[in-house]
Short mmCIF file of C-alpha atoms and ligand atoms in Angstrom, two decimals:
data_model
loop_
_atom_site.label_atom_id
_atom_site.label_comp_id
_atom_site.label_asym_id
_atom_site.label_seq_id
_atom_site.Cartn_x
_atom_site.Cartn_y
_atom_site.Cartn_z
CA MET A 1 -3.31 17.44 22.93
CA MET A 2 -1.48 14.30 21.99
CA SER A 3 -1.95 11.70 24.69
CA GLU A 4 0.13 8.90 23.21
CA GLN A 5 3.91 8.65 23.22
CA ARG A 6 5.47 9.89 19.95
CA TRP A 7 8.80 8.78 18.57
CA SER A 8 11.09 11.14 16.66
CA ILE A 9 12.14 10.48 13.08
CA GLU A 10 15.63 9.67 14.38
CA ASP A 11 14.22 7.10 16.82
CA ILE A 12 12.26 5.47 14.00
CA ARG A 13 15.34 5.44 11.75
CA ASN A 14 17.30 3.71 14.52
CA MET A 15 14.54 1.17 15.10
CA TYR A 16 14.36 0.46 11.37
CA GLU A 17 18.06 -0.37 11.24
CA LYS A 18 17.99 -2.86 14.14
CA PRO A 19 18.24 -6.62 13.47
CA LEU A 20 14.80 -7.90 12.45
CA LEU A 21 14.40 -10.36 15.30
CA ASP A 22 15.18 -7.66 17.86
CA VAL A 23 12.48 -5.48 16.32
CA VAL A 24 10.02 -8.39 16.36
CA PHE A 25 10.90 -9.16 19.98
CA GLU A 26 10.37 -5.52 21.01
CA ALA A 27 7.07 -5.41 19.12
CA ALA A 28 5.93 -8.66 20.74
CA LYS A 29 6.55 -7.15 24.19
CA VAL A 30 4.59 -4.00 23.33
CA HIS A 31 1.84 -6.15 21.86
CA ARG A 32 1.53 -8.31 24.97
CA ALA A 33 1.46 -5.26 27.23
CA HIS A 34 -1.55 -3.80 25.41
CA HIS A 35 -3.49 -6.67 23.88
CA ASN A 36 -4.45 -10.28 24.31
CA SER A 37 -1.82 -11.81 22.04
CA ASN A 38 -3.92 -14.89 21.25
CA GLU A 39 -6.93 -12.96 20.05
CA ILE A 40 -7.43 -11.54 16.59
CA GLN A 41 -10.17 -9.44 15.12
CA LEU A 42 -11.86 -10.74 11.99
CA CYS A 43 -13.14 -8.15 9.54
CA THR A 44 -15.06 -8.52 6.31
CA LEU A 45 -14.82 -6.22 3.32
CA ARG A 46 -17.62 -5.47 0.89
CA SER A 47 -17.36 -3.32 -2.20
CA VAL A 48 -20.58 -1.30 -2.43
CA LYS A 49 -19.62 0.63 -5.57
CA THR A 50 -17.06 -1.04 -7.79
CA GLY A 51 -14.80 0.38 -10.51
CA GLY A 52 -15.00 3.44 -12.70
CA CYS A 53 -13.05 5.62 -10.27
CA PRO A 54 -11.77 8.93 -11.70
CA GLU A 55 -8.54 8.82 -9.63
CA ASP A 56 -5.21 7.56 -10.96
CA CYS A 57 -3.78 5.57 -8.00
CA ALA A 58 -1.11 3.51 -9.76
CA TYR A 59 -1.87 0.34 -7.79
CA CYS A 60 -5.64 0.33 -8.13
CA PRO A 61 -7.64 -2.01 -10.35
CA GLN A 62 -10.72 0.19 -9.89
CA ALA A 63 -9.32 3.30 -11.59
CA ALA A 64 -11.38 3.90 -14.75
CA ARG A 65 -8.32 4.89 -16.79
CA TYR A 66 -6.64 1.45 -16.55
CA GLN A 67 -7.75 -1.61 -18.53
CA THR A 68 -8.28 -4.22 -15.84
CA ASP A 69 -10.65 -7.16 -15.38
CA VAL A 70 -12.75 -5.26 -12.86
CA GLU A 71 -16.33 -4.90 -14.01
CA ARG A 72 -17.94 -1.61 -13.13
CA GLN A 73 -20.98 -1.90 -10.94
CA LYS A 74 -23.38 0.74 -9.79
CA MET A 75 -24.22 1.32 -6.16
CA SER A 76 -25.25 -1.89 -4.35
CA ASP A 77 -28.70 -2.01 -2.86
CA VAL A 78 -28.90 -1.63 0.89
CA ASP A 79 -30.59 -4.98 1.56
CA SER A 80 -27.94 -7.02 -0.25
CA VAL A 81 -25.23 -5.33 1.81
CA ILE A 82 -27.05 -6.02 5.07
CA ARG A 83 -27.50 -9.65 4.02
CA ASP A 84 -23.72 -9.93 3.50
CA ALA A 85 -23.08 -8.25 6.84
CA LYS A 86 -25.32 -10.84 8.56
CA GLN A 87 -23.38 -13.63 6.92
CA ALA A 88 -20.06 -12.03 7.92
CA LYS A 89 -21.29 -11.93 11.51
CA GLU A 90 -22.28 -15.59 11.36
CA GLU A 91 -18.78 -16.37 10.13
CA GLY A 92 -17.22 -14.65 13.14
CA SER A 93 -16.46 -11.14 11.89
CA THR A 94 -16.93 -8.26 14.30
CA ARG A 95 -16.23 -5.49 11.81
CA PHE A 96 -17.86 -4.94 8.42
CA CYS A 97 -16.08 -2.55 6.06
CA MET A 98 -17.81 -1.00 3.07
CA GLY A 99 -15.72 0.40 0.23
CA ALA A 100 -16.65 2.65 -2.68
CA ALA A 101 -14.48 3.48 -5.69
CA TRP A 102 -15.04 7.21 -5.34
CA ARG A 103 -12.69 10.18 -5.34
CA GLU A 104 -14.93 11.80 -2.72
CA VAL A 105 -18.36 11.53 -1.17
CA LYS A 106 -21.09 13.59 -2.84
CA ASP A 107 -24.25 14.72 -1.10
CA ASN A 108 -26.59 12.60 -3.16
CA GLU A 109 -28.80 9.53 -2.86
CA ASP A 110 -25.79 7.19 -2.92
CA PHE A 111 -24.59 8.82 0.28
CA GLU A 112 -28.09 8.37 1.75
CA SER A 113 -27.78 4.64 0.91
CA ILE A 114 -24.41 4.51 2.66
CA LEU A 115 -25.97 6.04 5.78
CA LYS A 116 -28.69 3.35 5.69
CA MET A 117 -26.05 0.64 5.30
CA VAL A 118 -24.13 1.99 8.29
CA ARG A 119 -27.31 1.99 10.43
CA GLY A 120 -28.13 -1.54 9.30
CA VAL A 121 -24.65 -2.90 10.03
CA ARG A 122 -24.53 -1.26 13.47
CA GLY A 123 -28.02 -2.61 14.13
CA LEU A 124 -26.57 -6.11 13.77
CA GLY A 125 -24.09 -5.37 16.56
CA LEU A 126 -21.13 -5.19 14.19
CA GLU A 127 -18.57 -2.43 14.02
CA ALA A 128 -19.13 -0.47 10.82
CA CYS A 129 -16.29 0.97 8.77
CA CYS A 130 -16.44 2.83 5.46
CA THR A 131 -13.85 3.83 2.91
CA LEU A 132 -15.38 6.26 0.44
CA GLY A 133 -12.61 8.68 -0.51
CA MET A 134 -12.49 12.31 0.59
CA LEU A 135 -15.00 13.54 3.11
CA SER A 136 -16.13 16.98 4.35
CA LEU A 137 -16.65 17.66 8.05
CA ASP A 138 -20.40 17.80 7.52
CA GLN A 139 -20.43 14.41 5.79
CA ALA A 140 -18.26 12.95 8.55
CA LYS A 141 -20.75 14.22 11.12
CA ARG A 142 -23.61 12.55 9.26
CA LEU A 143 -21.72 9.26 9.21
CA LYS A 144 -21.07 9.62 12.93
CA GLU A 145 -24.80 10.21 13.55
CA ALA A 146 -25.57 7.03 11.60
CA GLY A 147 -23.30 5.16 14.02
CA LEU A 148 -20.13 4.71 11.96
CA THR A 149 -17.37 3.17 14.10
CA ALA A 150 -14.34 3.93 11.92
CA TYR A 151 -13.41 5.52 8.61
CA ASN A 152 -10.63 4.01 6.49
CA HIS A 153 -8.48 6.50 4.62
CA ASN A 154 -4.89 5.45 3.95
CA LEU A 155 -1.79 7.59 3.67
CA ASP A 156 -0.43 4.69 1.59
CA THR A 157 3.22 5.85 1.61
CA SER A 158 5.45 8.84 2.42
CA GLU A 159 4.51 12.33 1.25
CA GLY A 160 7.54 12.31 -1.07
CA HIS A 161 6.64 9.02 -2.77
CA TYR A 162 2.90 9.80 -2.86
CA GLU A 163 3.27 12.03 -5.90
CA ASP A 164 4.93 9.21 -7.85
CA ILE A 165 1.90 6.99 -7.23
CA ILE A 166 -1.10 9.37 -7.31
CA HIS A 167 -1.40 12.61 -9.26
CA THR A 168 -5.10 13.41 -8.96
CA ARG A 169 -4.99 14.49 -5.31
CA THR A 170 -2.40 15.50 -2.74
CA TYR A 171 -1.13 14.10 0.52
CA GLN A 172 -2.60 17.19 2.19
CA ASP A 173 -6.05 16.20 0.83
CA ARG A 174 -5.66 12.89 2.67
CA LEU A 175 -4.61 14.61 5.89
CA ASP A 176 -7.56 17.02 5.62
CA THR A 177 -10.05 14.16 5.38
CA LEU A 178 -8.43 12.40 8.33
CA LYS A 179 -8.82 15.64 10.29
CA ASN A 180 -12.53 15.85 9.42
CA VAL A 181 -13.03 12.23 10.46
CA ALA A 182 -11.36 12.83 13.84
CA ALA A 183 -13.22 16.12 14.36
CA ALA A 184 -16.54 14.28 13.91
CA GLY A 185 -15.52 11.83 16.65
CA ILE A 186 -15.09 8.82 14.34
CA SER A 187 -12.11 6.49 14.86
CA THR A 188 -9.59 6.55 12.06
CA CYS A 189 -8.42 3.47 10.24
CA CYS A 190 -5.29 4.55 8.42
CA GLY A 191 -2.36 2.65 7.01
CA GLY A 192 -0.48 2.00 3.83
CA ILE A 193 0.93 -0.30 1.21
CA VAL A 194 4.37 -1.88 1.14
CA GLY A 195 5.79 -2.65 -2.26
CA LEU A 196 5.05 0.56 -4.17
CA GLY A 197 8.72 0.95 -5.07
CA GLU A 198 9.33 3.07 -1.98
CA THR A 199 12.75 3.46 -0.34
CA THR A 200 13.58 2.66 3.27
CA GLU A 201 13.51 6.39 4.00
CA ASP A 202 9.98 6.60 2.49
CA ARG A 203 8.85 3.84 4.87
CA ILE A 204 10.38 5.67 7.83
CA GLN A 205 8.72 8.97 6.84
CA PHE A 206 5.38 7.17 6.32
CA LEU A 207 5.58 5.56 9.78
CA TYR A 208 6.48 8.91 11.28
CA THR A 209 3.50 10.74 9.74
CA LEU A 210 1.13 7.88 10.55
CA SER A 211 2.15 7.60 14.19
CA HIS A 212 2.01 11.40 14.64
CA LEU A 213 -1.63 11.67 13.57
CA ASP A 214 -3.63 13.11 16.43
CA PRO A 215 -5.28 10.99 17.69
CA GLN A 216 -3.31 7.98 16.54
CA PRO A 217 -5.27 5.65 14.23
CA GLU A 218 -7.48 3.14 15.99
CA SER A 219 -6.55 0.65 13.29
CA VAL A 220 -3.65 0.39 10.90
CA PRO A 221 -4.11 -1.72 7.77
CA ILE A 222 -0.79 -2.87 6.33
CA ASN A 223 -1.32 -3.87 2.72
CA ALA A 224 1.24 -5.65 0.57
CA LEU A 225 0.80 -4.52 -3.02
CA VAL A 226 -1.36 -6.89 -5.06
CA PRO A 227 -0.03 -6.25 -8.56
CA VAL A 228 -3.02 -6.21 -10.88
CA GLU A 229 -2.73 -6.61 -14.65
CA GLY A 230 -3.51 -3.38 -16.46
CA THR A 231 -2.36 -1.07 -13.65
CA PRO A 232 0.94 0.84 -13.90
CA LEU A 233 2.33 -1.30 -11.04
CA GLU A 234 1.43 -4.65 -12.64
CA LYS A 235 5.11 -5.64 -12.95
CA GLN A 236 6.27 -4.29 -9.60
CA GLU A 237 8.67 -6.65 -7.77
CA PRO A 238 7.07 -8.04 -4.61
CA VAL A 239 8.72 -7.00 -1.34
CA ASP A 240 10.45 -9.58 0.78
CA ASN A 241 8.11 -10.94 3.46
CA PHE A 242 10.62 -9.91 6.12
CA GLU A 243 10.26 -6.27 5.04
CA TRP A 244 6.49 -6.59 5.41
CA ILE A 245 7.02 -8.10 8.88
CA ARG A 246 9.36 -5.25 9.83
CA MET A 247 6.64 -2.71 8.90
CA ILE A 248 4.12 -4.59 11.04
CA ALA A 249 6.50 -4.75 14.00
CA LEU A 250 7.31 -1.03 13.74
CA SER A 251 3.63 -0.12 13.44
CA ARG A 252 2.99 -2.08 16.63
CA ILE A 253 5.85 -0.37 18.53
CA LEU A 254 4.89 3.12 17.34
CA MET A 255 1.13 2.69 17.84
CA PRO A 256 0.73 0.33 20.81
CA GLN A 257 -3.05 0.70 21.16
CA ALA A 258 -3.95 0.26 17.50
CA MET A 259 -5.37 -2.82 15.84
CA VAL A 260 -2.69 -3.70 13.28
CA ARG A 261 -4.42 -5.37 10.36
CA LEU A 262 -2.93 -7.72 7.76
CA SER A 263 -4.80 -6.44 4.72
CA ALA A 264 -4.23 -6.90 0.97
CA GLY A 265 -1.59 -9.37 -0.17
CA ARG A 266 -2.07 -12.24 2.31
CA LEU A 267 -2.93 -14.73 -0.41
CA THR A 268 0.69 -14.91 -1.58
CA ILE A 269 2.23 -14.71 1.89
CA GLY A 270 2.92 -18.10 3.48
CA ARG A 271 1.59 -19.32 6.82
CA GLU A 272 4.94 -19.06 8.59
CA ALA A 273 5.39 -15.43 7.55
CA GLN A 274 1.86 -14.65 8.74
CA ALA A 275 2.61 -16.37 12.04
CA LEU A 276 5.66 -14.14 12.49
CA ALA A 277 3.49 -11.14 11.65
CA PHE A 278 1.09 -12.10 14.47
CA MET A 279 4.10 -12.50 16.76
CA ALA A 280 5.20 -9.00 15.71
CA GLY A 281 1.89 -7.50 16.79
CA ALA A 282 -0.62 -7.93 13.98
CA ASN A 283 -4.01 -8.64 15.54
CA SER A 284 -6.57 -8.34 12.80
CA ILE A 285 -7.22 -9.80 9.35
CA PHE A 286 -9.75 -9.54 6.56
CA THR A 287 -11.49 -12.86 6.10
CA GLY A 288 -13.50 -14.10 3.15
CA GLU A 289 -12.41 -14.99 -0.35
CA LYS A 290 -12.57 -11.47 -1.68
CA LEU A 291 -11.16 -8.14 -0.52
CA LEU A 292 -12.78 -5.44 -2.65
CA THR A 293 -11.96 -6.81 -6.09
CA THR A 294 -8.93 -9.07 -5.54
CA GLU A 295 -8.65 -12.45 -3.87
CA ASN A 296 -7.96 -13.29 -0.27
CA PRO A 297 -7.33 -16.63 1.51
CA SER A 298 -10.41 -18.80 1.98
CA TRP A 299 -12.29 -18.81 5.26
CA ASP A 300 -11.26 -22.45 5.76
CA ALA A 301 -7.56 -21.70 5.26
CA ASP A 302 -7.71 -18.86 7.78
CA HIS A 303 -9.56 -20.93 10.36
CA GLU A 304 -7.05 -23.72 9.94
CA LEU A 305 -4.19 -21.26 10.48
CA MET A 306 -5.88 -19.79 13.56
CA LYS A 307 -6.45 -23.28 14.94
CA VAL A 308 -2.87 -24.38 14.46
CA LEU A 309 -1.56 -21.17 16.08
CA GLY A 310 -4.14 -21.27 18.87
CA LEU A 311 -5.55 -17.86 17.92
CA LYS A 312 -9.12 -17.05 18.92
CA ALA A 313 -11.46 -14.68 17.11
CA ARG A 314 -12.23 -11.59 19.14
CA VAL A 315 -15.80 -11.27 20.35
CA PRO A 316 -17.70 -7.97 19.96
CA GLN A 317 -16.65 -5.30 22.44
CA LYS A 318 -19.26 -4.28 25.00
CA GLU A 319 -18.92 -0.59 24.23
CA LEU A 320 -19.65 -1.32 20.58
CA GLU A 321 -22.93 -3.17 21.11
CA PRO A 322 -25.75 -2.00 18.78
CA VAL A 323 -26.43 1.74 19.01
CA ARG A 324 -30.11 1.48 18.18
N1 LIG B 401 -11.55 5.08 -3.02
C1 LIG B 401 -11.25 5.15 -1.64
C2 LIG B 401 -9.85 5.63 -1.34
O1 LIG B 401 -8.97 5.46 -2.18
O2 LIG B 401 -9.66 6.16 -0.25
C3 LIG B 401 -11.50 3.86 -0.91
C4 LIG B 401 -11.18 2.50 -1.53
S1 LIG B 401 -9.46 2.16 -1.84
C5 LIG B 401 -9.58 0.71 -2.84
C6 LIG B 401 -8.83 1.64 -0.27
C7 LIG B 401 -7.38 1.28 -0.17
O3 LIG B 401 -7.14 0.03 -0.77
C8 LIG B 401 -6.34 2.18 -0.82
O4 LIG B 401 -6.05 3.31 -0.06
C9 LIG B 401 -5.13 1.26 -0.89
O5 LIG B 401 -4.35 1.41 0.25
C10 LIG B 401 -5.76 -0.13 -0.95
N2 LIG B 401 -5.50 -0.80 -2.23
C11 LIG B 401 -6.14 -0.59 -3.40
N3 LIG B 401 -5.64 -1.37 -4.39
C12 LIG B 401 -4.64 -2.10 -3.83
C13 LIG B 401 -3.74 -3.09 -4.34
N4 LIG B 401 -3.74 -3.46 -5.61
N5 LIG B 401 -2.85 -3.65 -3.47
C14 LIG B 401 -2.83 -3.27 -2.16
N6 LIG B 401 -3.66 -2.33 -1.64
C15 LIG B 401 -4.55 -1.76 -2.46
C1 LIG B 402 -7.19 -1.25 3.26
O1 LIG B 402 -6.19 -0.64 3.67
N1 LIG B 402 -7.16 -2.38 2.56
C2 LIG B 402 -8.49 -2.79 2.18
C3 LIG B 402 -9.38 -1.78 2.94
N2 LIG B 402 -8.43 -0.88 3.48
C4 LIG B 402 -10.44 -1.08 2.25
C5 LIG B 402 -8.67 -2.77 0.69
C6 LIG B 402 -7.66 -3.61 -0.02
C7 LIG B 402 -8.03 -3.58 -1.46
C8 LIG B 402 -7.14 -4.46 -2.27
C9 LIG B 402 -7.45 -4.38 -3.71
C10 LIG B 402 -8.82 -4.86 -4.07
O2 LIG B 402 -9.27 -5.93 -3.61
O3 LIG B 402 -9.47 -4.20 -4.90
FE1 LIG B 403 -10.18 5.29 -6.71
FE2 LIG B 403 -9.61 4.58 -4.20
FE3 LIG B 403 -8.79 3.08 -6.29
FE4 LIG B 403 -7.66 5.43 -5.86
S1 LIG B 403 -7.61 3.64 -4.47
S2 LIG B 403 -8.37 4.66 -7.85
S3 LIG B 403 -9.40 6.63 -5.10
S4 LIG B 403 -10.90 3.44 -5.67
#
């Protein structure tokens, strides 16, 4: 049974058409009713298997078929990942997210390493998140047993636009994995990318599907496309910051409980636009100079921004203290 309020596609269309500042104001009210508006969650990303991916996602520098600057690397060793997680914790992160450039998880020794990484990260008292591609129910259950807090699997865009961007899997494949993740009792981290050449209607459809997931995602990463040389979207026009802010505000209104995360693309988005995004309900960022393969603002720049806005880093939640 769905416990959260759901908005119809018509409602979302109407919200989308409202003046931006009205949408931001509405989102700010929803945000303040459900969250501490001066607190943000800091997360750190770590690529544990880089490049060489068989998929054809048009935005992705890690797809093997595109000539990009990304150097392929084999699976990282568990200790080096735990070392990075420790450092992320020292720098104030409460969530550590591990990403692999895979189409899907295979039942092999690499998956065993992932399970060890998850145990290690949870053992440090951090939330552990993974993004590894498609997942079976059995694999999701094993991740849950290892203590995984959340699984990131993005819908990216609307179902209609998806097939213009990715041809090697379907939207339904994404929904099936999200179902397996939820069935295993893992929180879902699910969001998308703005700037893939989508129409307003695609954005509305995307927000509709996303906010009708059952349960709603625990966290919603909103990425702005980072155009990477060598990918089919290398020359894509960037979206206006105000469009990015509108998507953040609407995500907040439609999914009041979720952590709305400013993800890829922050490096080229100015401080004032980010401040408006926080006003509109964003309450999480990735910190550290690297996302998976692309660049992110420096730790110092982010701390300076937080200081000037009076934002405090969220401390670990009690219920997420180490599991073992
Ligand atoms: N391979 C797994 C998958 O696709 O589910 C996990 C890693 S994948 C890199 C995670 C997410 O990063 C993608 O779903 C996409 O939303 C985002 N992403 C990848 N490249 C991006 C780019 N150039 N700009 C913005 N977001 C990007
Ligand atoms: C998400 O939605 N954004 C993060 C995280 N989930 C895994 C990844 C962004 C990747 C940006 C491109 C790169 O650095 O390779
Ligand atoms: Fe592979 Fe994920 Fe990149 Fe798609 S987004 S090419 S599945 S690493």
